PDB file of C-alpha atoms in Angstrom:
ATOM      1  CA  UNK D   1     152.870  97.062  12.015  1.00 56.00           C
ATOM      2  CA  UNK D   2     149.193  97.879  12.724  1.00 75.00           C
ATOM      3  CA  UNK D   3     148.339 101.485  13.548  1.00 83.00           C
ATOM      4  CA  UNK D   4     144.890 100.678  14.927  1.00 91.00           C
ATOM      5  CA  UNK D   5     145.938 101.747  18.432  1.00 92.00           C
ATOM      6  CA  UNK D   6     146.701 105.216  17.076  1.00 93.00           C
ATOM      7  CA  UNK D   7     143.310 105.417  15.329  1.00 94.00           C
ATOM      8  CA  UNK D   8     141.589 104.384  18.564  1.00 95.00           C
ATOM      9  CA  UNK D   9     143.557 106.951  20.594  1.00 94.00           C
ATOM     10  CA  UNK D  10     142.879 109.816  18.162  1.00 94.00           C
ATOM     11  CA  UNK D  11     139.193 108.912  17.958  1.00 95.00           C
ATOM     12  CA  UNK D  12     138.889 108.761  21.758  1.00 96.00           C
ATOM     13  CA  UNK D  13     140.468 112.218  22.219  1.00 95.00           C
ATOM     14  CA  UNK D  14     138.290 113.764  19.486  1.00 95.00           C
ATOM     15  CA  UNK D  15     135.100 112.252  20.896  1.00 96.00           C
ATOM     16  CA  UNK D  16     136.074 113.250  24.453  1.00 96.00           C
ATOM     17  CA  UNK D  17     136.525 116.912  23.549  1.00 96.00           C
ATOM     18  CA  UNK D  18     133.436 116.957  21.325  1.00 95.00           C
ATOM     19  CA  UNK D  19     131.361 115.600  24.229  1.00 94.00           C
ATOM     20  CA  UNK D  20     132.976 118.156  26.560  1.00 95.00           C
ATOM     21  CA  UNK D  21     131.981 121.075  24.331  1.00 93.00           C
ATOM     22  CA  UNK D  22     128.463 119.652  23.955  1.00 90.00           C
ATOM     23  CA  UNK D  23     128.205 119.494  27.754  1.00 91.00           C
ATOM     24  CA  UNK D  24     129.425 123.083  28.117  1.00 91.00           C
ATOM     25  CA  UNK D  25     126.746 124.191  25.667  1.00 89.00           C
ATOM     26  CA  UNK D  26     128.531 124.795  22.378  1.00 89.00           C
ATOM     27  CA  UNK D  27     125.732 124.407  19.806  1.00 83.00           C
ATOM     28  CA  UNK D  28     125.827 121.280  17.653  1.00 73.00           C
ATOM     29  CA  UNK D  29     124.285 123.157  14.724  1.00 78.00           C
ATOM     30  CA  UNK D  30     126.348 125.336  12.406  1.00 77.00           C
ATOM     31  CA  UNK D  31     127.009 128.940  13.466  1.00 87.00           C
ATOM     32  CA  UNK D  32     128.490 131.135  10.698  1.00 87.00           C
ATOM     33  CA  UNK D  33     128.582 127.986   8.599  1.00 89.00           C
ATOM     34  CA  UNK D  34     130.828 126.286  11.182  1.00 93.00           C
ATOM     35  CA  UNK D  35     130.241 123.382  13.572  1.00 93.00           C
ATOM     36  CA  UNK D  36     132.369 124.785  16.385  1.00 94.00           C
ATOM     37  CA  UNK D  37     132.171 121.746  18.656  1.00 94.00           C
ATOM     38  CA  UNK D  38     134.095 119.638  16.100  1.00 95.00           C
ATOM     39  CA  UNK D  39     136.536 122.446  15.229  1.00 95.00           C
ATOM     40  CA  UNK D  40     137.285 122.919  18.934  1.00 95.00           C
ATOM     41  CA  UNK D  41     137.683 119.149  19.313  1.00 96.00           C
ATOM     42  CA  UNK D  42     140.451 119.224  16.668  1.00 96.00           C
ATOM     43  CA  UNK D  43     142.078 122.268  18.290  1.00 96.00           C
ATOM     44  CA  UNK D  44     142.099 120.643  21.720  1.00 96.00           C
ATOM     45  CA  UNK D  45     143.465 117.449  20.229  1.00 95.00           C
ATOM     46  CA  UNK D  46     146.541 119.605  19.516  1.00 94.00           C
ATOM     47  CA  UNK D  47     146.535 120.954  23.079  1.00 94.00           C
ATOM     48  CA  UNK D  48     146.341 117.417  24.489  1.00 95.00           C
ATOM     49  CA  UNK D  49     149.192 116.097  22.342  1.00 92.00           C
ATOM     50  CA  UNK D  50     151.421 119.100  23.040  1.00 89.00           C
ATOM     51  CA  UNK D  51     150.826 118.807  26.782  1.00 91.00           C
ATOM     52  CA  UNK D  52     151.941 115.171  26.627  1.00 90.00           C
ATOM     53  CA  UNK D  53     155.026 116.031  24.546  1.00 87.00           C
ATOM     54  CA  UNK D  54     156.035 119.148  26.505  1.00 84.00           C
ATOM     55  CA  UNK D  55     158.789 117.376  28.536  1.00 84.00           C
ATOM     56  CA  UNK D  56     160.250 116.100  25.245  1.00 82.00           C
ATOM     57  CA  UNK D  57     160.142 119.641  23.864  1.00 79.00           C
ATOM     58  CA  UNK D  58     162.115 120.958  26.852  1.00 77.00           C
ATOM     59  CA  UNK D  59     164.693 118.190  26.334  1.00 78.00           C
ATOM     60  CA  UNK D  60     164.941 119.273  22.698  1.00 75.00           C
ATOM     61  CA  UNK D  61     165.793 122.840  23.736  1.00 74.00           C
ATOM     62  CA  UNK D  62     168.363 121.650  26.281  1.00 75.00           C
ATOM     63  CA  UNK D  63     169.949 119.390  23.668  1.00 75.00           C
ATOM     64  CA  UNK D  64     170.201 122.315  21.257  1.00 71.00           C
ATOM     65  CA  UNK D  65     171.875 124.387  23.969  1.00 74.00           C
ATOM     66  CA  UNK D  66     174.383 121.568  24.539  1.00 76.00           C
ATOM     67  CA  UNK D  67     175.088 121.446  20.807  1.00 75.00           C
ATOM     68  CA  UNK D  68     175.671 125.209  20.786  1.00 73.00           C
ATOM     69  CA  UNK D  69     178.101 124.934  23.682  1.00 78.00           C
ATOM     70  CA  UNK D  70     180.111 122.388  21.660  1.00 80.00           C
ATOM     71  CA  UNK D  71     180.406 124.614  18.599  1.00 77.00           C
ATOM     72  CA  UNK D  72     183.958 125.862  19.430  1.00 82.00           C
ATOM     73  CA  UNK D  73     185.174 122.253  19.748  1.00 84.00           C
ATOM     74  CA  UNK D  74     183.348 121.272  16.562  1.00 81.00           C
ATOM     75  CA  UNK D  75     184.983 124.169  14.707  1.00 83.00           C
ATOM     76  CA  UNK D  76     188.409 123.133  16.018  1.00 86.00           C
ATOM     77  CA  UNK D  77     187.859 119.593  14.717  1.00 85.00           C
ATOM     78  CA  UNK D  78     186.809 120.946  11.341  1.00 81.00           C
ATOM     79  CA  UNK D  79     190.010 122.950  11.098  1.00 84.00           C
ATOM     80  CA  UNK D  80     192.105 120.000  12.265  1.00 84.00           C
ATOM     81  CA  UNK D  81     190.602 117.456   9.851  1.00 82.00           C
ATOM     82  CA  UNK D  82     189.917 119.722   6.902  1.00 82.00           C
ATOM     83  CA  UNK D  83     189.629 117.577   3.780  1.00 80.00           C
ATOM     84  CA  UNK D  84     189.300 114.302   5.738  1.00 81.00           C
ATOM     85  CA  UNK D  85     185.541 113.940   6.043  1.00 82.00           C
ATOM     86  CA  UNK D  86     185.584 110.374   7.354  1.00 85.00           C
ATOM     87  CA  UNK D  87     187.936 111.169  10.244  1.00 86.00           C
ATOM     88  CA  UNK D  88     186.016 114.348  10.986  1.00 84.00           C
ATOM     89  CA  UNK D  89     182.728 112.445  11.317  1.00 84.00           C
ATOM     90  CA  UNK D  90     184.323 109.859  13.632  1.00 86.00           C
ATOM     91  CA  UNK D  91     185.846 112.557  15.841  1.00 85.00           C
ATOM     92  CA  UNK D  92     182.566 114.460  16.013  1.00 84.00           C
ATOM     93  CA  UNK D  93     180.564 111.345  16.920  1.00 85.00           C
ATOM     94  CA  UNK D  94     183.109 110.642  19.658  1.00 85.00           C
ATOM     95  CA  UNK D  95     182.750 114.234  20.903  1.00 84.00           C
ATOM     96  CA  UNK D  96     178.946 113.941  20.999  1.00 82.00           C
ATOM     97  CA  UNK D  97     179.214 110.637  22.870  1.00 80.00           C
ATOM     98  CA  UNK D  98     181.596 112.051  25.491  1.00 80.00           C
ATOM     99  CA  UNK D  99     179.500 115.179  26.034  1.00 74.00           C
ATOM    100  CA  UNK D 100     176.213 113.211  25.905  1.00 70.00           C
ATOM    101  CA  UNK D 101     174.816 115.422  23.151  1.00 74.00           C
ATOM    102  CA  UNK D 102     172.446 114.106  20.472  1.00 73.00           C
ATOM    103  CA  UNK D 103     172.336 115.989  17.139  1.00 70.00           C
ATOM    104  CA  UNK D 104     169.032 114.320  16.192  1.00 69.00           C
ATOM    105  CA  UNK D 105     167.251 115.362  19.378  1.00 69.00           C
ATOM    106  CA  UNK D 106     166.099 118.556  17.676  1.00 65.00           C
ATOM    107  CA  UNK D 107     163.804 116.559  15.371  1.00 69.00           C
ATOM    108  CA  UNK D 108     162.391 114.205  18.023  1.00 73.00           C
ATOM    109  CA  UNK D 109     159.196 116.162  18.859  1.00 74.00           C
ATOM    110  CA  UNK D 110     158.337 116.360  15.155  1.00 74.00           C
ATOM    111  CA  UNK D 111     158.922 112.615  14.681  1.00 81.00           C
ATOM    112  CA  UNK D 112     156.716 111.813  17.683  1.00 82.00           C
ATOM    113  CA  UNK D 113     153.878 113.870  16.210  1.00 85.00           C
ATOM    114  CA  UNK D 114     153.928 112.028  12.872  1.00 87.00           C
ATOM    115  CA  UNK D 115     151.829 109.080  14.197  1.00 89.00           C
ATOM    116  CA  UNK D 116     149.245 111.574  15.517  1.00 90.00           C
ATOM    117  CA  UNK D 117     149.086 113.294  12.148  1.00 89.00           C
ATOM    118  CA  UNK D 118     148.723 109.973  10.311  1.00 90.00           C
ATOM    119  CA  UNK D 119     146.037 108.828  12.742  1.00 92.00           C
ATOM    120  CA  UNK D 120     143.983 112.010  12.313  1.00 92.00           C
ATOM    121  CA  UNK D 121     144.446 111.838   8.531  1.00 92.00           C
ATOM    122  CA  UNK D 122     143.081 108.280   8.503  1.00 93.00           C
ATOM    123  CA  UNK D 123     140.148 109.039  10.814  1.00 92.00           C
ATOM    124  CA  UNK D 124     138.999 112.168   8.948  1.00 91.00           C
ATOM    125  CA  UNK D 125     139.423 110.510   5.559  1.00 88.00           C
ATOM    126  CA  UNK D 126     136.806 107.944   6.617  1.00 89.00           C
ATOM    127  CA  UNK D 127     134.199 110.620   7.352  1.00 87.00           C
ATOM    128  CA  UNK D 128     131.583 110.132   4.687  1.00 83.00           C
ATOM    129  CA  UNK D 129     127.849 109.505   5.112  1.00 80.00           C
ATOM    130  CA  UNK D 130     128.195 106.621   2.639  1.00 79.00           C
ATOM    131  CA  UNK D 131     130.793 104.813   4.781  1.00 83.00           C
ATOM    132  CA  UNK D 132     129.334 101.657   6.322  1.00 82.00           C
ATOM    133  CA  UNK D 133     131.983 101.218   9.049  1.00 84.00           C
ATOM    134  CA  UNK D 134     130.645 104.065  11.203  1.00 90.00           C
ATOM    135  CA  UNK D 135     131.198 102.355  14.561  1.00 91.00           C
ATOM    136  CA  UNK D 136     134.860 101.556  13.928  1.00 91.00           C
ATOM    137  CA  UNK D 137     137.438 102.867  16.470  1.00 93.00           C
ATOM    138  CA  UNK D 138     134.818 103.498  19.146  1.00 93.00           C
ATOM    139  CA  UNK D 139     132.550 105.869  17.207  1.00 95.00           C
ATOM    140  CA  UNK D 140     128.768 105.784  17.615  1.00 94.00           C
ATOM    141  CA  UNK D 141     126.724 106.043  14.419  1.00 92.00           C
ATOM    142  CA  UNK D 142     125.257 109.452  15.358  1.00 92.00           C
ATOM    143  CA  UNK D 143     128.711 110.805  16.269  1.00 92.00           C
ATOM    144  CA  UNK D 144     130.072 109.630  12.920  1.00 94.00           C
ATOM    145  CA  UNK D 145     127.207 111.287  10.990  1.00 91.00           C
ATOM    146  CA  UNK D 146     127.666 114.502  12.982  1.00 92.00           C
ATOM    147  CA  UNK D 147     131.401 114.622  12.214  1.00 93.00           C
ATOM    148  CA  UNK D 148     130.852 113.721   8.555  1.00 90.00           C
ATOM    149  CA  UNK D 149     128.572 116.732   8.129  1.00 90.00           C
ATOM    150  CA  UNK D 150     130.742 119.107  10.218  1.00 93.00           C
ATOM    151  CA  UNK D 151     131.869 122.224   8.347  1.00 94.00           C
ATOM    152  CA  UNK D 152     134.087 125.270   8.717  1.00 94.00           C
ATOM    153  CA  UNK D 153     132.599 128.270   6.912  1.00 94.00           C
ATOM    154  CA  UNK D 154     130.413 125.841   4.884  1.00 93.00           C
ATOM    155  CA  UNK D 155     133.401 123.686   3.787  1.00 94.00           C
ATOM    156  CA  UNK D 156     133.287 120.111   5.228  1.00 94.00           C
ATOM    157  CA  UNK D 157     136.269 119.198   7.415  1.00 94.00           C
ATOM    158  CA  UNK D 158     136.520 115.866   5.557  1.00 93.00           C
ATOM    159  CA  UNK D 159     136.867 117.648   2.184  1.00 93.00           C
ATOM    160  CA  UNK D 160     140.179 118.548   0.570  1.00 92.00           C
ATOM    161  CA  UNK D 161     141.513 120.719  -2.244  1.00 93.00           C
ATOM    162  CA  UNK D 162     141.856 117.682  -4.518  1.00 90.00           C
ATOM    163  CA  UNK D 163     138.437 116.147  -3.728  1.00 91.00           C
ATOM    164  CA  UNK D 164     136.796 114.468  -6.691  1.00 90.00           C
ATOM    165  CA  UNK D 165     133.261 115.280  -7.858  1.00 90.00           C
ATOM    166  CA  UNK D 166     131.972 112.023  -6.329  1.00 90.00           C
ATOM    167  CA  UNK D 167     133.601 112.776  -2.969  1.00 88.00           C
ATOM    168  CA  UNK D 168     132.140 116.287  -2.929  1.00 89.00           C
ATOM    169  CA  UNK D 169     128.703 114.913  -3.830  1.00 90.00           C
ATOM    170  CA  UNK D 170     128.896 112.381  -0.967  1.00 87.00           C
ATOM    171  CA  UNK D 171     129.763 115.209   1.442  1.00 88.00           C
ATOM    172  CA  UNK D 172     127.128 117.539  -0.034  1.00 87.00           C
ATOM    173  CA  UNK D 173     129.780 120.182  -0.573  1.00 90.00           C
ATOM    174  CA  UNK D 174     130.403 122.924  -3.110  1.00 91.00           C
ATOM    175  CA  UNK D 175     133.676 122.377  -4.976  1.00 92.00           C
ATOM    176  CA  UNK D 176     134.555 126.092  -5.220  1.00 94.00           C
ATOM    177  CA  UNK D 177     133.981 126.676  -1.503  1.00 94.00           C
ATOM    178  CA  UNK D 178     136.115 123.668  -0.568  1.00 95.00           C
ATOM    179  CA  UNK D 179     138.992 124.762  -2.824  1.00 95.00           C
ATOM    180  CA  UNK D 180     138.977 128.335  -1.498  1.00 95.00           C
ATOM    181  CA  UNK D 181     138.868 127.235   2.141  1.00 96.00           C
ATOM    182  CA  UNK D 182     141.472 124.523   1.637  1.00 95.00           C
ATOM    183  CA  UNK D 183     143.731 126.894  -0.346  1.00 95.00           C
ATOM    184  CA  UNK D 184     143.662 129.560   2.388  1.00 96.00           C
ATOM    185  CA  UNK D 185     144.403 126.987   5.087  1.00 96.00           C
ATOM    186  CA  UNK D 186     147.265 125.455   3.061  1.00 95.00           C
ATOM    187  CA  UNK D 187     148.880 128.902   2.716  1.00 96.00           C
ATOM    188  CA  UNK D 188     148.506 129.390   6.479  1.00 96.00           C
ATOM    189  CA  UNK D 189     150.026 125.952   7.048  1.00 95.00           C
ATOM    190  CA  UNK D 190     153.060 126.745   4.864  1.00 95.00           C
ATOM    191  CA  UNK D 191     153.584 130.182   6.433  1.00 95.00           C
ATOM    192  CA  UNK D 192     153.337 129.011  10.043  1.00 95.00           C
ATOM    193  CA  UNK D 193     155.578 126.004   9.346  1.00 92.00           C
ATOM    194  CA  UNK D 194     158.263 128.333   7.964  1.00 93.00           C
ATOM    195  CA  UNK D 195     157.894 130.755  10.887  1.00 93.00           C
ATOM    196  CA  UNK D 196     158.341 128.047  13.530  1.00 89.00           C
ATOM    197  CA  UNK D 197     161.694 127.014  12.051  1.00 87.00           C
ATOM    198  CA  UNK D 198     162.778 130.605  11.410  1.00 89.00           C
ATOM    199  CA  UNK D 199     161.990 131.609  14.989  1.00 86.00           C
ATOM    200  CA  UNK D 200     164.273 128.923  16.391  1.00 78.00           C
ATOM    201  CA  UNK D 201     167.142 129.607  13.965  1.00 81.00           C
ATOM    202  CA  UNK D 202     167.039 133.367  14.605  1.00 80.00           C
ATOM    203  CA  UNK D 203     167.318 132.760  18.340  1.00 72.00           C
ATOM    204  CA  UNK D 204     169.944 130.009  18.265  1.00 68.00           C
ATOM    205  CA  UNK D 205     171.861 130.785  15.043  1.00 72.00           C
ATOM    206  CA  UNK D 206     173.044 128.477  12.268  1.00 80.00           C
ATOM    207  CA  UNK D 207     174.960 125.414  13.425  1.00 71.00           C
ATOM    208  CA  UNK D 208     178.652 124.986  12.608  1.00 68.00           C
ATOM    209  CA  UNK D 209     178.201 121.229  12.147  1.00 68.00           C
ATOM    210  CA  UNK D 210     177.372 120.534   8.452  1.00 75.00           C
ATOM    211  CA  UNK D 211     174.943 117.780   9.449  1.00 74.00           C
ATOM    212  CA  UNK D 212     173.095 120.077  11.820  1.00 73.00           C
ATOM    213  CA  UNK D 213     173.071 122.894   9.255  1.00 82.00           C
ATOM    214  CA  UNK D 214     171.587 120.549   6.654  1.00 85.00           C
ATOM    215  CA  UNK D 215     168.792 119.612   9.088  1.00 80.00           C
ATOM    216  CA  UNK D 216     168.140 123.314   9.741  1.00 81.00           C
ATOM    217  CA  UNK D 217     167.875 124.050   6.015  1.00 86.00           C
ATOM    218  CA  UNK D 218     165.513 121.106   5.554  1.00 85.00           C
ATOM    219  CA  UNK D 219     163.286 122.352   8.369  1.00 82.00           C
ATOM    220  CA  UNK D 220     163.337 125.952   7.132  1.00 86.00           C
ATOM    221  CA  UNK D 221     162.844 125.488   3.384  1.00 90.00           C
ATOM    222  CA  UNK D 222     162.281 121.832   2.488  1.00 89.00           C
ATOM    223  CA  UNK D 223     159.252 121.004   4.609  1.00 88.00           C
ATOM    224  CA  UNK D 224     157.271 124.216   3.825  1.00 91.00           C
ATOM    225  CA  UNK D 225     157.940 123.724   0.097  1.00 91.00           C
ATOM    226  CA  UNK D 226     156.708 120.129   0.202  1.00 90.00           C
ATOM    227  CA  UNK D 227     153.429 121.248   1.807  1.00 91.00           C
ATOM    228  CA  UNK D 228     152.533 123.228  -1.308  1.00 89.00           C
ATOM    229  CA  UNK D 229     152.003 119.907  -3.115  1.00 89.00           C
ATOM    230  CA  UNK D 230     151.019 117.533  -0.314  1.00 87.00           C
ATOM    231  CA  UNK D 231     148.511 120.025   1.116  1.00 89.00           C
ATOM    232  CA  UNK D 232     146.149 119.225  -1.769  1.00 90.00           C
ATOM    233  CA  UNK D 233     145.538 115.716  -0.405  1.00 92.00           C
ATOM    234  CA  UNK D 234     145.087 116.693   3.246  1.00 93.00           C
ATOM    235  CA  UNK D 235     141.511 116.902   4.580  1.00 94.00           C
ATOM    236  CA  UNK D 236     140.596 120.372   5.834  1.00 95.00           C
ATOM    237  CA  UNK D 237     140.386 119.026   9.397  1.00 95.00           C
ATOM    238  CA  UNK D 238     143.994 117.829   9.194  1.00 94.00           C
ATOM    239  CA  UNK D 239     145.142 121.250   7.950  1.00 95.00           C
ATOM    240  CA  UNK D 240     143.316 122.889  10.878  1.00 96.00           C
ATOM    241  CA  UNK D 241     145.243 120.546  13.172  1.00 95.00           C
ATOM    242  CA  UNK D 242     148.572 121.455  11.484  1.00 94.00           C
ATOM    243  CA  UNK D 243     147.993 125.225  11.612  1.00 96.00           C
ATOM    244  CA  UNK D 244     146.904 125.051  15.260  1.00 96.00           C
ATOM    245  CA  UNK D 245     149.930 122.925  16.091  1.00 93.00           C
ATOM    246  CA  UNK D 246     152.241 125.486  14.470  1.00 93.00           C
ATOM    247  CA  UNK D 247     150.650 128.365  16.408  1.00 95.00           C
ATOM    248  CA  UNK D 248     151.072 126.455  19.677  1.00 93.00           C
ATOM    249  CA  UNK D 249     154.686 125.727  18.702  1.00 89.00           C
ATOM    250  CA  UNK D 250     155.391 129.426  18.086  1.00 91.00           C
ATOM    251  CA  UNK D 251     154.019 130.350  21.517  1.00 91.00           C
ATOM    252  CA  UNK D 252     155.768 127.446  23.235  1.00 86.00           C
ATOM    253  CA  UNK D 253     159.121 128.209  21.619  1.00 83.00           C
ATOM    254  CA  UNK D 254     158.861 131.863  22.601  1.00 86.00           C
ATOM    255  CA  UNK D 255     158.291 130.878  26.235  1.00 85.00           C
ATOM    256  CA  UNK D 256     161.063 128.266  26.304  1.00 77.00           C
ATOM    257  CA  UNK D 257     163.570 130.567  24.576  1.00 77.00           C
ATOM    258  CA  UNK D 258     162.983 133.126  27.312  1.00 82.00           C
ATOM    259  CA  UNK D 259     163.164 130.466  30.000  1.00 77.00           C
ATOM    260  CA  UNK D 260     166.319 128.870  28.533  1.00 70.00           C
ATOM    261  CA  UNK D 261     168.057 131.655  26.555  1.00 73.00           C
ATOM    262  CA  UNK D 262     170.837 130.738  24.110  1.00 67.00           C
ATOM    263  CA  UNK D 263     174.354 130.730  25.596  1.00 63.00           C
ATOM    264  CA  UNK D 264     176.383 133.917  25.010  1.00 61.00           C
ATOM    265  CA  UNK D 265     178.770 133.837  22.099  1.00 49.00           C
ATOM    266  CA  UNK D 266     182.528 134.180  22.448  1.00 39.00           C
ATOM    267  CA  UNK D 267     182.438 137.803  21.312  1.00 38.00           C
ATOM    268  CA  UNK D 268     179.466 138.715  23.502  1.00 38.00           C
ATOM    269  CA  UNK D 269     181.585 140.918  25.772  1.00 36.00           C
ATOM    270  CA  UNK D 270     183.414 142.648  22.921  1.00 39.00           C
ATOM    271  CA  UNK D 271     180.689 144.676  21.354  1.00 37.00           C
ATOM    272  CA  UNK D 272     181.571 147.741  19.338  1.00 40.00           C
ATOM    273  CA  UNK D 273     179.170 150.543  18.748  1.00 41.00           C
ATOM    274  CA  UNK D 274     178.518 150.867  15.009  1.00 42.00           C
ATOM    275  CA  UNK D 275     178.767 154.231  13.370  1.00 43.00           C
ATOM    276  CA  UNK D 276     175.450 156.008  13.084  1.00 45.00           C
ATOM    277  CA  UNK D 277     174.028 156.187   9.595  1.00 48.00           C
ATOM    278  CA  UNK D 278     172.026 159.050   8.229  1.00 46.00           C
ATOM    279  CA  UNK D 279     168.289 158.303   8.337  1.00 46.00           C
ATOM    280  CA  UNK D 280     166.234 158.945   5.218  1.00 49.00           C
ATOM    281  CA  UNK D 281     164.344 162.181   5.308  1.00 45.00           C
ATOM    282  CA  UNK D 282     160.681 162.838   4.633  1.00 39.00           C
ATOM    283  CA  UNK D 283     159.307 161.486   1.288  1.00 40.00           C
ATOM    284  CA  UNK D 284     162.490 159.473   0.772  1.00 45.00           C
ATOM    285  CA  UNK D 285     164.789 162.482   0.480  1.00 46.00           C
ATOM    286  CA  UNK D 286     168.294 161.982   1.691  1.00 47.00           C
ATOM    287  CA  UNK D 287     168.755 163.684   5.005  1.00 47.00           C
ATOM    288  CA  UNK D 288     171.667 166.006   5.530  1.00 47.00           C
ATOM    289  CA  UNK D 289     174.378 164.226   7.468  1.00 48.00           C
ATOM    290  CA  UNK D 290     175.269 166.029  10.650  1.00 48.00           C
ATOM    291  CA  UNK D 291     178.938 166.172  11.462  1.00 51.00           C
ATOM    292  CA  UNK D 292     180.032 165.572  15.033  1.00 52.00           C
ATOM    293  CA  UNK D 293     180.472 168.726  17.057  1.00 55.00           C
ATOM    294  CA  UNK D 294     184.136 169.685  17.376  1.00 55.00           C
ATOM    295  CA  UNK D 295     184.968 171.550  20.524  1.00 56.00           C
ATOM    296  CA  UNK D 296     187.389 174.498  19.964  1.00 58.00           C
ATOM    297  CA  UNK D 297     190.829 174.144  21.472  1.00 55.00           C
ATOM    298  CA  UNK D 298     191.361 176.895  24.061  1.00 56.00           C
ATOM    299  CA  UNK D 299     194.079 179.378  23.101  1.00 55.00           C
ATOM    300  CA  UNK D 300     196.972 179.906  25.478  1.00 53.00           C
ATOM    301  CA  UNK D 301     197.509 183.538  26.179  1.00 55.00           C
ATOM    302  CA  UNK D 302     201.033 184.811  25.385  1.00 55.00           C
ATOM    303  CA  UNK D 303     203.195 186.767  27.874  1.00 56.00           C
ATOM    304  CA  UNK D 304     202.478 190.421  28.324  1.00 56.00           C
ATOM    305  CA  UNK D 305     205.001 192.911  26.905  1.00 58.00           C
ATOM    306  CA  UNK D 306     207.951 193.441  29.296  1.00 59.00           C
ATOM    307  CA  UNK D 307     207.078 190.386  31.444  1.00 55.00           C
ATOM    308  CA  UNK D 308     209.729 187.816  32.173  1.00 57.00           C
ATOM    309  CA  UNK D 309     209.186 184.327  30.712  1.00 57.00           C
ATOM    310  CA  UNK D 310     207.945 181.786  33.241  1.00 55.00           C
ATOM    311  CA  UNK D 311     209.790 178.775  31.841  1.00 55.00           C
ATOM    312  CA  UNK D 312     212.728 179.858  29.712  1.00 52.00           C
ATOM    313  CA  UNK D 313     213.836 177.194  27.261  1.00 51.00           C
ATOM    314  CA  UNK D 314     216.753 175.151  28.380  1.00 51.00           C
ATOM    315  CA  UNK D 315     219.972 175.171  26.460  1.00 49.00           C
ATOM    316  CA  UNK D 316     219.595 178.726  25.249  1.00 52.00           C
ATOM    317  CA  UNK D 317     222.400 181.074  26.533  1.00 54.00           C
ATOM    318  CA  UNK D 318     221.268 184.051  28.569  1.00 54.00           C
ATOM    319  CA  UNK D 319     221.655 187.466  26.967  1.00 54.00           C
ATOM    320  CA  UNK D 320     224.481 189.602  28.448  1.00 54.00           C
ATOM    321  CA  UNK D 321     223.335 192.545  30.497  1.00 53.00           C
ATOM    322  CA  UNK D 322     224.377 195.912  29.150  1.00 47.00           C
TER     323      UNK D 322
END
């Protein structure tokens, strides 16, 4: 299957935003070693894609809420079919079908963004002054040369951590500068990728369904770990796209989680106040634990001498009068 339509679409959006920033007056020359019109074009490529995918993102949140609401039924099925994995899977698929819940909906926005990522990767990888196909995918020759020489803090956006000496020479770049810039951006990419998954799991909790829990673990640990290796082959422009996308995701998730809060748990109404612990004192010294104040029990005054008892005890014979 040809991906040319994706390359054309990505190129059109990049060129549109680059022209928009030129029209506004963002200088085409480097300021602080950065060609801001091209950096902003990549950033607003993210904004454009996320605006298009926002309805899908809302559906993802609603699907996750539906999955959370089914957790008591899922747990009951797990207890009922403990040890019979095949029957358990059939019963759970039937439950999802009846309730119209899709366990894979949580990954849909990420899957839809993969073609965009691949398209940008392909387009930026072509940026080299020595490339003869400058007018491919709707680019003009001067636009291609401008993008090929675009830099962020003197590191070309087409360079990568693993660039060869020939590739760096074609871009007119310093190898040390490219590695430092790419290394910093890769660390930011890993950190923000982890935080986006952690934010969602902290708000919604770990799933009871083993399949869902496995997907959560993959999103939380597997994908960030894989970026440590694959980040070396990503052009700097692609990493800028990824980091920006993660930052938009963090903000978007925070808004949606407030708009559609997680459903209350079964024990939400039965909260118990934990016992207060002693706080550490100054310089780490252990503070003296204060005991709760015990109110004294009021003493009952006894009868005065010679006074008759108010309530004589029953069953006791009266003394004979002399």
